Short mmCIF file of C-alpha atoms in Angstrom, two decimals:
data_model
loop_
_atom_site.label_atom_id
_atom_site.label_comp_id
_atom_site.label_asym_id
_atom_site.label_seq_id
_atom_site.Cartn_x
_atom_site.Cartn_y
_atom_site.Cartn_z
CA MET A 1 -20.75 23.57 15.18
CA ALA A 2 -22.31 26.00 17.60
CA ILE A 3 -23.02 29.54 16.58
CA SER A 4 -20.34 31.80 17.88
CA GLY A 5 -21.29 34.99 19.57
CA ASN A 6 -18.16 36.62 18.22
CA ALA A 7 -17.82 35.45 14.62
CA GLN A 8 -14.30 35.91 13.30
CA ILE A 9 -14.59 35.11 9.59
CA GLY A 10 -15.21 37.99 7.20
CA ARG A 11 -16.06 37.91 3.51
CA PHE A 12 -12.48 38.18 2.29
CA MET A 13 -11.23 35.42 4.60
CA LEU A 14 -14.05 33.09 3.50
CA LEU A 15 -13.30 33.90 -0.13
CA SER A 16 -9.57 33.24 0.40
CA MET A 17 -10.24 29.91 2.11
CA ALA A 18 -12.53 28.82 -0.72
CA VAL A 19 -9.94 29.62 -3.41
CA ALA A 20 -7.11 27.97 -1.44
CA ALA A 21 -9.18 24.83 -0.81
CA ILE A 22 -10.30 24.37 -4.42
CA PHE A 23 -7.77 25.75 -6.90
CA ASN A 24 -4.89 23.50 -7.98
CA ILE A 25 -2.77 24.13 -11.09
CA ARG A 26 -2.10 20.39 -11.53
CA ASN A 27 -5.82 19.78 -12.04
CA VAL A 28 -5.73 22.31 -14.88
CA VAL A 29 -2.80 20.54 -16.54
CA ASN A 30 -4.32 17.05 -16.24
CA SER A 31 -7.69 18.15 -17.62
CA ASN A 32 -6.03 20.12 -20.41
CA ILE A 33 -4.07 17.05 -21.48
CA ALA A 34 -7.25 14.97 -21.56
CA ILE A 35 -9.67 17.30 -23.38
CA GLY A 36 -7.61 20.31 -24.50
CA MET A 37 -9.32 23.71 -24.78
CA VAL A 38 -12.68 22.15 -23.88
CA ALA A 39 -11.45 22.37 -20.28
CA VAL A 40 -12.03 26.15 -20.40
CA PRO A 41 -15.87 26.12 -20.42
CA SER A 42 -15.95 22.81 -18.49
CA PHE A 43 -14.30 24.33 -15.42
CA LEU A 44 -16.69 27.28 -15.44
CA PHE A 45 -19.65 24.92 -15.82
CA ALA A 46 -18.47 22.66 -12.97
CA THR A 47 -17.93 25.44 -10.45
CA ALA A 48 -21.20 27.20 -11.30
CA THR A 49 -23.40 24.09 -11.34
CA PHE A 50 -21.63 21.91 -8.74
CA PHE A 51 -19.43 23.89 -6.35
CA ILE A 52 -21.97 26.61 -5.47
CA PRO A 53 -25.01 24.36 -4.80
CA TYR A 54 -22.83 21.74 -3.08
CA VAL A 55 -21.43 24.30 -0.64
CA LEU A 56 -24.99 25.46 0.07
CA ILE A 57 -26.02 21.82 0.70
CA ILE A 58 -23.16 21.43 3.18
CA ALA A 59 -24.13 24.76 4.79
CA GLU A 60 -27.71 23.53 5.26
CA PHE A 61 -26.47 20.35 6.94
CA VAL A 62 -24.26 22.47 9.22
CA SER A 63 -27.28 24.62 10.09
CA LEU A 64 -29.33 21.49 10.82
CA ASN A 65 -26.61 20.12 13.11
CA LYS A 66 -25.44 23.44 14.57
CA ASP A 67 -25.27 22.05 18.12
CA ALA A 68 -23.38 18.90 17.12
CA LYS A 69 -19.85 18.19 15.98
CA SER A 70 -19.68 19.01 12.27
CA GLY A 71 -18.60 16.19 9.99
CA ILE A 72 -19.82 14.00 7.17
CA TYR A 73 -20.94 11.25 9.57
CA GLN A 74 -23.26 13.58 11.49
CA TRP A 75 -24.57 15.28 8.33
CA ILE A 76 -25.63 12.02 6.70
CA ARG A 77 -26.82 10.52 10.00
CA SER A 78 -29.26 13.40 10.51
CA SER A 79 -31.01 12.43 7.27
CA MET A 80 -30.43 8.74 6.49
CA GLY A 81 -29.35 7.16 9.78
CA ASP A 82 -26.24 5.45 11.11
CA LYS A 83 -25.72 2.87 8.36
CA TRP A 84 -25.36 5.34 5.49
CA ALA A 85 -23.49 7.75 7.74
CA PHE A 86 -20.89 5.01 8.25
CA VAL A 87 -20.74 4.31 4.50
CA GLY A 88 -20.26 8.03 3.76
CA ALA A 89 -17.47 8.43 6.33
CA TYR A 90 -15.87 5.20 5.11
CA CYS A 91 -15.99 6.46 1.50
CA TYR A 92 -13.90 9.50 2.44
CA TRP A 93 -11.18 7.19 3.74
CA PHE A 94 -11.64 4.87 0.75
CA VAL A 95 -11.17 7.78 -1.71
CA ASN A 96 -7.96 8.68 0.09
CA LEU A 97 -6.47 5.28 -0.79
CA PHE A 98 -6.60 6.09 -4.49
CA TYR A 99 -5.30 9.60 -3.81
CA PHE A 100 -2.08 7.98 -2.59
CA THR A 101 -1.70 6.07 -5.86
CA SER A 102 -1.66 9.33 -7.83
CA VAL A 103 0.38 11.52 -5.48
CA LEU A 104 3.23 9.06 -4.78
CA PRO A 105 4.51 8.77 -8.41
CA ASN A 106 4.20 12.55 -8.75
CA ILE A 107 6.41 13.08 -5.69
CA LEU A 108 9.11 11.02 -7.42
CA VAL A 109 8.82 13.26 -10.49
CA TYR A 110 9.01 16.42 -8.35
CA SER A 111 12.08 15.03 -6.56
CA SER A 112 13.79 14.41 -9.89
CA TYR A 113 13.19 17.99 -11.04
CA ALA A 114 14.15 19.48 -7.67
CA TRP A 115 17.51 17.69 -7.53
CA LEU A 116 18.45 17.17 -11.18
CA GLY A 117 16.55 19.90 -13.02
CA TYR A 118 14.94 17.37 -15.38
CA GLU A 119 12.75 14.27 -15.22
CA TYR A 120 14.60 11.02 -14.67
CA GLN A 121 12.62 8.34 -16.51
CA PHE A 122 11.70 5.39 -14.27
CA SER A 123 9.96 2.28 -15.55
CA SER A 124 6.53 1.45 -14.09
CA PRO A 125 7.87 -1.36 -11.82
CA VAL A 126 10.64 0.87 -10.44
CA THR A 127 8.16 3.72 -9.93
CA VAL A 128 5.85 1.42 -7.97
CA LEU A 129 8.72 0.04 -5.86
CA LEU A 130 9.99 3.53 -4.97
CA SER A 131 6.42 4.68 -4.28
CA ILE A 132 5.94 1.80 -1.82
CA VAL A 133 9.19 2.68 -0.02
CA LEU A 134 8.17 6.35 0.08
CA PHE A 135 4.72 5.51 1.44
CA ALA A 136 6.22 3.24 4.10
CA PHE A 137 8.43 6.15 5.22
CA ALA A 138 5.46 8.56 5.21
CA THR A 139 3.40 6.08 7.26
CA TRP A 140 6.19 5.71 9.81
CA VAL A 141 6.67 9.49 10.11
CA SER A 142 2.94 10.22 10.35
CA THR A 143 2.48 7.79 13.25
CA LYS A 144 5.19 9.54 15.28
CA GLY A 145 3.07 12.64 15.79
CA ALA A 146 5.46 14.98 13.97
CA THR A 147 4.11 18.49 14.68
CA TRP A 148 6.27 20.05 11.96
CA VAL A 149 4.35 18.25 9.20
CA GLY A 150 1.42 20.68 9.40
CA ARG A 151 3.71 23.70 9.07
CA VAL A 152 5.49 22.17 6.06
CA THR A 153 2.14 21.49 4.40
CA SER A 154 0.87 25.02 5.04
CA ILE A 155 4.04 26.64 3.67
CA GLY A 156 4.18 24.30 0.67
CA SER A 157 0.51 24.80 -0.23
CA SER A 158 0.87 28.59 0.01
CA LEU A 159 3.94 28.55 -2.26
CA VAL A 160 2.19 26.32 -4.82
CA LEU A 161 -0.80 28.69 -4.87
CA LEU A 162 1.46 31.74 -5.19
CA MET A 163 3.41 30.05 -8.00
CA ALA A 164 0.19 29.18 -9.84
CA PHE A 165 -1.12 32.74 -9.58
CA GLY A 166 2.23 34.01 -10.86
CA PHE A 167 2.05 31.70 -13.86
CA VAL A 168 -1.52 32.73 -14.73
CA GLY A 169 -0.74 36.44 -14.29
CA LEU A 170 2.44 36.41 -16.42
CA SER A 171 0.90 34.22 -19.13
CA LEU A 172 -2.18 36.42 -19.31
CA ALA A 173 0.01 39.52 -19.58
CA ASP A 174 2.05 37.90 -22.38
CA TRP A 175 -1.12 36.94 -24.25
CA ILE A 176 -2.54 40.45 -23.96
CA GLY A 177 0.88 41.74 -25.01
CA GLY A 178 0.61 39.99 -28.36
CA VAL A 179 2.03 36.47 -27.95
CA ALA A 180 0.25 34.10 -30.35
CA PRO A 181 -1.04 30.96 -28.55
CA ALA A 182 0.54 27.64 -29.56
CA THR A 183 -3.00 26.23 -29.65
CA PRO A 184 -5.37 28.55 -31.57
CA ILE A 185 -8.16 29.81 -29.33
CA THR A 186 -11.40 29.28 -31.26
CA ALA A 187 -15.02 28.57 -30.38
CA ALA A 188 -14.75 25.20 -32.14
CA ALA A 189 -11.76 24.18 -29.99
CA MET A 190 -13.71 24.97 -26.82
CA THR A 191 -16.95 23.25 -27.86
CA PRO A 192 -17.33 19.88 -26.11
CA THR A 193 -18.38 16.70 -27.86
CA PHE A 194 -20.60 14.83 -25.42
CA SER A 195 -18.92 11.48 -25.86
CA TRP A 196 -18.34 8.74 -23.26
CA GLY A 197 -14.71 9.80 -22.97
CA PHE A 198 -15.68 13.42 -22.29
CA MET A 199 -18.10 12.39 -19.53
CA GLY A 200 -15.32 10.37 -17.93
CA VAL A 201 -13.01 13.39 -17.94
CA MET A 202 -15.82 15.47 -16.38
CA ALA A 203 -15.17 13.42 -13.25
CA TRP A 204 -11.69 15.00 -13.25
CA ILE A 205 -13.24 18.47 -13.63
CA LEU A 206 -15.72 17.84 -10.80
CA PHE A 207 -12.89 16.44 -8.68
CA ALA A 208 -10.94 19.66 -9.32
CA ALA A 209 -13.93 21.70 -8.11
CA GLY A 210 -14.26 19.60 -4.96
CA GLY A 211 -13.39 20.65 -1.42
CA ALA A 212 -16.70 22.30 -0.58
CA GLU A 213 -16.89 20.38 2.71
CA SER A 214 -13.99 22.43 4.09
CA VAL A 215 -15.82 25.69 3.29
CA GLY A 216 -19.44 24.88 4.10
CA VAL A 217 -18.67 24.15 7.77
CA PHE A 218 -18.02 27.85 8.40
CA LEU A 219 -21.64 28.95 7.87
CA ASN A 220 -22.14 29.76 11.56
CA ASP A 221 -18.82 31.62 11.88
CA VAL A 222 -19.27 34.22 9.14
CA ARG A 223 -20.01 37.83 10.00
CA GLY A 224 -23.37 38.79 8.53
CA GLY A 225 -24.89 35.32 8.85
CA ALA A 226 -26.36 33.12 6.13
CA ARG A 227 -27.04 35.94 3.66
CA THR A 228 -23.38 37.04 3.65
CA PHE A 229 -22.26 33.41 3.43
CA VAL A 230 -24.44 32.68 0.38
CA ARG A 231 -23.38 35.84 -1.46
CA THR A 232 -19.70 35.20 -0.76
CA ILE A 233 -19.91 31.54 -1.81
CA VAL A 234 -21.68 32.38 -5.07
CA PHE A 235 -19.00 34.97 -5.83
CA ALA A 236 -16.25 32.52 -4.79
CA GLY A 237 -17.67 29.84 -7.09
CA LEU A 238 -17.73 32.19 -10.05
CA LEU A 239 -14.22 33.47 -9.21
CA ILE A 240 -12.80 29.94 -8.94
CA GLY A 241 -14.50 29.00 -12.21
CA VAL A 242 -13.02 32.02 -13.97
CA LEU A 243 -9.60 31.31 -12.43
CA TYR A 244 -9.67 27.68 -13.59
CA SER A 245 -10.96 28.68 -17.04
CA VAL A 246 -8.37 31.43 -17.54
CA SER A 247 -5.64 29.03 -16.36
CA ALA A 248 -6.79 26.42 -18.89
CA LEU A 249 -6.90 29.14 -21.55
CA VAL A 250 -3.33 30.41 -21.04
CA LEU A 251 -1.88 26.97 -20.32
CA ASN A 252 -1.39 26.35 -24.03
CA LEU A 253 0.10 29.76 -24.73
CA TYR A 254 3.56 28.29 -25.37
CA VAL A 255 3.00 24.50 -25.37
CA PRO A 256 0.17 22.70 -27.26
CA ALA A 257 -1.95 20.34 -25.15
CA SER A 258 -0.90 17.44 -27.40
CA LYS A 259 2.73 17.88 -26.30
CA LEU A 260 2.03 17.83 -22.54
CA SER A 261 2.49 14.75 -20.35
CA TYR A 262 0.98 13.80 -16.98
CA THR A 263 4.39 13.48 -15.36
CA SER A 264 5.97 16.72 -16.57
CA GLY A 265 3.07 18.89 -17.76
CA VAL A 266 3.51 21.48 -14.99
CA PHE A 267 7.24 21.77 -15.74
CA GLN A 268 6.69 21.99 -19.49
CA VAL A 269 4.38 25.01 -19.22
CA PHE A 270 6.51 26.75 -16.58
CA GLY A 271 9.65 26.03 -18.60
CA ALA A 272 8.14 27.52 -21.76
CA LEU A 273 7.05 30.62 -19.84
CA GLY A 274 10.53 30.92 -18.33
CA ALA A 275 12.20 30.55 -21.73
CA HIS A 276 10.08 33.41 -23.08
CA HIS A 277 11.27 35.60 -20.19
CA GLN A 278 14.87 34.35 -20.54
CA VAL A 279 14.98 32.44 -17.25
CA SER A 280 17.30 29.42 -17.02
CA PRO A 281 15.18 26.27 -17.64
CA VAL A 282 17.23 24.16 -15.20
CA LEU A 283 16.96 26.80 -12.47
CA LEU A 284 13.22 27.17 -13.01
CA ASN A 285 12.69 23.39 -13.07
CA ARG A 286 14.52 23.05 -9.76
CA LEU A 287 12.52 25.88 -8.21
CA VAL A 288 9.15 24.56 -9.39
CA GLY A 289 10.17 21.01 -8.43
CA ALA A 290 11.18 22.07 -4.92
CA VAL A 291 7.91 23.96 -4.35
CA MET A 292 5.75 21.10 -5.69
CA LEU A 293 7.77 18.57 -3.68
CA LEU A 294 7.40 20.56 -0.46
CA GLY A 295 3.65 20.90 -0.87
CA SER A 296 2.99 17.32 -1.98
CA PHE A 297 5.24 15.59 0.55
CA GLY A 298 3.79 17.54 3.46
CA THR A 299 0.26 16.81 2.27
CA LEU A 300 1.10 13.12 1.86
CA MET A 301 2.25 12.78 5.47
CA VAL A 302 -0.74 14.66 6.86
CA TRP A 303 -3.22 12.60 4.83
CA THR A 304 -1.51 9.33 5.69
CA ALA A 305 -2.79 9.39 9.28
CA ALA A 306 -5.46 12.11 9.50
CA PRO A 307 -8.27 10.35 7.51
CA VAL A 308 -7.70 7.10 9.41
CA LYS A 309 -7.93 8.91 12.74
CA ALA A 310 -10.96 10.92 11.62
CA LEU A 311 -12.78 7.79 10.41
CA PHE A 312 -12.30 5.87 13.63
CA SER A 313 -13.16 8.86 15.83
CA GLU A 314 -16.54 9.42 14.10
CA ILE A 315 -17.93 5.93 13.56
CA PRO A 316 -19.52 3.93 16.42
CA LYS A 317 -17.22 1.76 18.50
CA GLY A 318 -17.49 -1.92 17.77
CA ILE A 319 -17.47 -1.84 13.96
CA PHE A 320 -13.69 -2.33 13.85
CA GLY A 321 -11.54 -4.18 16.36
CA GLU A 322 -10.20 -2.28 19.35
CA ARG A 323 -6.59 -3.29 18.61
CA ALA A 324 -6.80 -2.03 15.04
CA ILE A 325 -7.96 1.45 16.05
CA ALA A 326 -5.92 1.81 19.26
CA LEU A 327 -3.95 5.06 19.54
CA ASN A 328 -0.22 5.02 20.29
CA ARG A 329 1.58 7.40 22.67
CA HIS A 330 1.58 10.04 19.92
CA ASP A 331 -2.25 9.86 19.78
CA MET A 332 -2.11 8.23 16.33
CA PRO A 333 -3.87 4.99 15.20
CA GLU A 334 -0.61 3.22 14.37
CA ARG A 335 -1.97 -0.24 13.51
CA ALA A 336 -4.72 1.27 11.36
CA ALA A 337 -2.14 3.37 9.49
CA TRP A 338 -0.06 0.27 8.69
CA ILE A 339 -3.19 -1.65 7.65
CA GLN A 340 -3.85 1.25 5.29
CA PHE A 341 -0.30 0.87 3.94
CA CYS A 342 -0.92 -2.82 3.21
CA VAL A 343 -4.13 -1.94 1.33
CA VAL A 344 -2.47 0.78 -0.79
CA VAL A 345 0.38 -1.51 -1.97
CA PRO A 346 -1.79 -3.66 -4.29
CA LEU A 347 -3.59 -0.50 -5.49
CA LEU A 348 -0.18 0.70 -6.69
CA VAL A 349 0.91 -2.64 -8.15
CA ILE A 350 -2.23 -3.65 -10.12
CA PRO A 351 -2.41 -0.66 -12.55
CA ALA A 352 1.35 -0.90 -13.13
CA LEU A 353 0.87 -4.40 -14.53
CA GLY A 354 -1.23 -2.95 -17.36
CA SER A 355 0.90 0.16 -17.98
CA SER A 356 3.98 0.31 -20.16
CA ASN A 357 5.19 3.65 -18.77
CA VAL A 358 4.62 6.12 -15.94
CA ASN A 359 2.31 8.31 -18.05
CA GLN A 360 -0.09 5.40 -18.64
CA LEU A 361 0.12 4.51 -14.95
CA LEU A 362 -0.77 8.07 -13.93
CA ASN A 363 -3.63 8.16 -16.42
CA VAL A 364 -5.19 5.09 -14.78
CA VAL A 365 -4.73 6.20 -11.16
CA ILE A 366 -5.75 9.83 -11.78
CA ASN A 367 -8.92 8.59 -13.46
CA MET A 368 -9.69 6.24 -10.56
CA THR A 369 -8.92 8.94 -7.98
CA ALA A 370 -11.37 11.32 -9.66
CA ALA A 371 -14.03 8.61 -10.03
CA THR A 372 -13.95 7.46 -6.41
CA ALA A 373 -13.82 11.09 -5.23
CA LEU A 374 -17.38 11.46 -6.54
CA LEU A 375 -18.71 8.82 -4.12
CA PRO A 376 -18.84 10.97 -0.93
CA PRO A 377 -20.60 13.90 -2.69
CA LEU A 378 -23.07 11.42 -4.22
CA ILE A 379 -23.94 10.07 -0.76
CA ILE A 380 -24.18 13.57 0.74
CA MET A 381 -26.45 14.71 -2.10
CA ALA A 382 -28.61 11.59 -1.68
CA ALA A 383 -28.87 12.40 2.03
CA TYR A 384 -29.84 15.97 1.19
CA PHE A 385 -32.48 14.77 -1.28
CA HIS A 386 -33.94 12.55 1.45
CA LEU A 387 -33.83 15.48 3.89
CA ARG A 388 -35.85 17.76 1.59
CA LEU A 389 -38.20 14.95 0.54
CA ARG A 390 -39.01 13.35 3.91
CA LEU A 391 -37.60 15.55 6.68
CA ASP A 392 -38.04 19.10 5.44
CA HIS A 393 -39.93 19.93 8.64
CA LEU A 394 -36.75 19.71 10.74
CA PRO A 395 -35.81 23.16 12.12
CA ARG A 396 -32.76 24.94 10.69
CA ASP A 397 -31.78 28.56 10.11
CA PHE A 398 -30.63 28.12 6.52
CA ARG A 399 -32.20 26.41 3.51
CA MET A 400 -31.15 26.24 -0.14
CA GLY A 401 -34.37 27.69 -1.47
CA SER A 402 -37.79 26.10 -1.17
CA ARG A 403 -38.38 22.36 -0.90
CA ARG A 404 -39.18 22.15 -4.61
CA VAL A 405 -36.04 24.11 -5.58
CA GLY A 406 -33.83 21.98 -3.34
CA LEU A 407 -35.21 18.73 -4.75
CA ALA A 408 -34.90 19.94 -8.36
CA ILE A 409 -31.27 21.07 -7.98
CA THR A 410 -30.27 17.88 -6.17
CA SER A 411 -31.99 15.66 -8.75
CA VAL A 412 -29.99 17.25 -11.57
CA LEU A 413 -26.74 16.98 -9.59
CA LEU A 414 -27.35 13.32 -8.73
CA ALA A 415 -28.08 12.44 -12.36
CA PHE A 416 -25.03 14.27 -13.71
CA PHE A 417 -22.71 12.92 -11.00
CA GLY A 418 -24.01 9.39 -11.54
CA ILE A 419 -23.26 9.50 -15.27
CA ALA A 420 -19.80 11.03 -14.70
CA PHE A 421 -19.00 8.39 -12.06
CA ILE A 422 -20.00 5.48 -14.32
CA ALA A 423 -18.10 6.98 -17.27
CA ALA A 424 -14.98 7.39 -15.13
CA ILE A 425 -15.23 3.83 -13.78
CA PHE A 426 -15.48 2.56 -17.39
CA PRO A 427 -13.05 4.91 -19.20
CA ALA A 428 -12.87 4.84 -22.97
CA GLY A 429 -9.85 3.02 -24.39
CA GLN A 430 -8.70 1.31 -21.17
CA ASN A 431 -7.91 -2.41 -21.09
CA LEU A 432 -11.14 -4.27 -20.22
CA LEU A 433 -9.50 -6.65 -17.73
CA LEU A 434 -7.85 -3.72 -15.95
CA THR A 435 -11.18 -1.87 -15.87
CA LEU A 436 -13.09 -4.83 -14.44
CA GLY A 437 -10.36 -5.89 -12.02
CA TYR A 438 -9.16 -2.49 -10.79
CA ASN A 439 -11.91 0.08 -11.35
CA VAL A 440 -15.05 -1.98 -10.89
CA GLY A 441 -13.47 -4.59 -8.63
CA GLY A 442 -11.96 -1.95 -6.36
CA VAL A 443 -15.25 -0.14 -5.79
CA VAL A 444 -17.29 -3.34 -5.33
CA LEU A 445 -14.72 -4.92 -3.00
CA PHE A 446 -14.22 -1.92 -0.71
CA LEU A 447 -17.87 -0.88 -0.49
CA GLY A 448 -19.01 -4.50 -0.16
CA TRP A 449 -16.58 -5.03 2.70
CA ALA A 450 -17.84 -1.89 4.47
CA LEU A 451 -21.49 -2.98 4.19
CA TRP A 452 -20.56 -6.47 5.40
CA LYS A 453 -18.73 -5.04 8.44
CA TYR A 454 -21.71 -2.87 9.33
CA ARG A 455 -24.07 -5.83 9.00
CA LEU A 456 -21.92 -7.76 11.48
CA TYR A 457 -22.02 -4.72 13.79
CA GLU A 458 -25.84 -4.61 13.62
CA ARG A 459 -26.05 -8.33 14.40
CA GLY A 460 -23.78 -7.77 17.38
CA LEU A 461 -26.08 -5.03 18.67
CA VAL A 462 -29.11 -7.33 18.39
CA ILE A 463 -27.35 -10.16 20.25
CA THR A 464 -26.14 -7.77 22.98
CA SER A 465 -29.65 -6.35 23.37
CA GLU A 466 -31.14 -9.85 23.71
CA VAL A 467 -28.57 -10.77 26.36
CA LEU A 468 -29.07 -7.57 28.38
CA HIS A 469 -32.86 -7.49 27.98
CA PRO A 470 -34.15 -11.07 27.60
CA ALA A 471 -37.81 -11.53 26.74
CA PRO A 472 -40.05 -12.42 29.73
CA ALA A 473 -40.76 -16.14 30.13
CA SER A 474 -44.51 -15.55 29.97
CA ALA A 475 -44.14 -13.80 26.63
CA GLY A 476 -42.20 -16.77 25.31
CA ALA A 477 -44.90 -19.13 26.58
CA ARG A 478 -47.62 -17.14 24.85
CA ARG A 479 -45.65 -17.15 21.58
CA SER A 480 -45.09 -20.92 21.78
CA SER A 481 -48.75 -21.49 22.38
#
């Protein structure tokens, strides 16, 4: 991204974009169900130790590539070369596959609340079947170039954020006003036990604090330059951490964490708040359901085609077949989108085979979504470590401290992320066959396939080079002699 002579982004706009990109009330509910009040300090820890330095890492890559198109492929390429740049870009698409497996069942739940005012209980097989039908419809719509999808997503996301802020504000006011929390707020309740299960849930917390890539790219567009950017991002990280922590704190004001479920947790806490303020539960459920449905469905359709298109526009031509990545008359990679649909179907079916209900199904797919979401940041941080270790001489206007500071911070992040990733891939209490077949098998299969495809691409380049530039006959004679 080139430096603009007329920067348009001020501190408040950058702060607003950071909060909008990161904060999600559903992440608070899911983490609260998993670890209870321990989520309060965990969110603050994650945003302070991960979000802030990660945004600064992205900002340094943007500064290094200020005259190039910003994107994960270019960032990693500038440090580790084309192969790992391809793997990093591929991982972002790969993570998106598991995102579908968690968002599709939730859309069914939101639809039930929006239309009926309560959750209609589907079995796991029925949930998977309806999710497949829904994803097929979303794939079809997304490949038709529907311009209204972006507007729906923007409106829905804004309403979800407004609704979340309203919940936090009212709950906090009730707590200050004297309402006794359903879950006692004590230091012991918020003290983590560093078990294997807790480290696995930390992947959820880190996933909730993700989204730094969408903020770091604006380094060159902020009024006041790098100094203003750094100060604003540090403040934004602390603000988001406080917002997440306060949300986790007041979430159990009326409903204990032990009573919440993955399918209806959002509606349970909103319903309890509404009951305290004498608002009709059915009316509130329908309102919350409609808002969540609007935001999630719009996001689903955007993310059905956008990552596929972004992946194939960044990576070198020749890795995938021309027919697979061809754009239709709506400028969408239609065949690639339907290939993606075929890949997502077994990702929906496999965890359902080992789940007796929708809550267990969501637990598996949310865990896998959070685990795989750590892969792109791990690769970016590895690229940054290599940059500071081997290529620190490259010119750039912004650096995250000295070489020693950058290496120290990245080393700690890589170690912590690595442990959280492994713990999330091998979650405590999950069926071993499901873990090996779905969690481990999924990562090994998809990453192995990507590396295999790139190896074929490299072989093709060598063969093409030999055909276009054959070795001189005399050179061959000398070698043979």
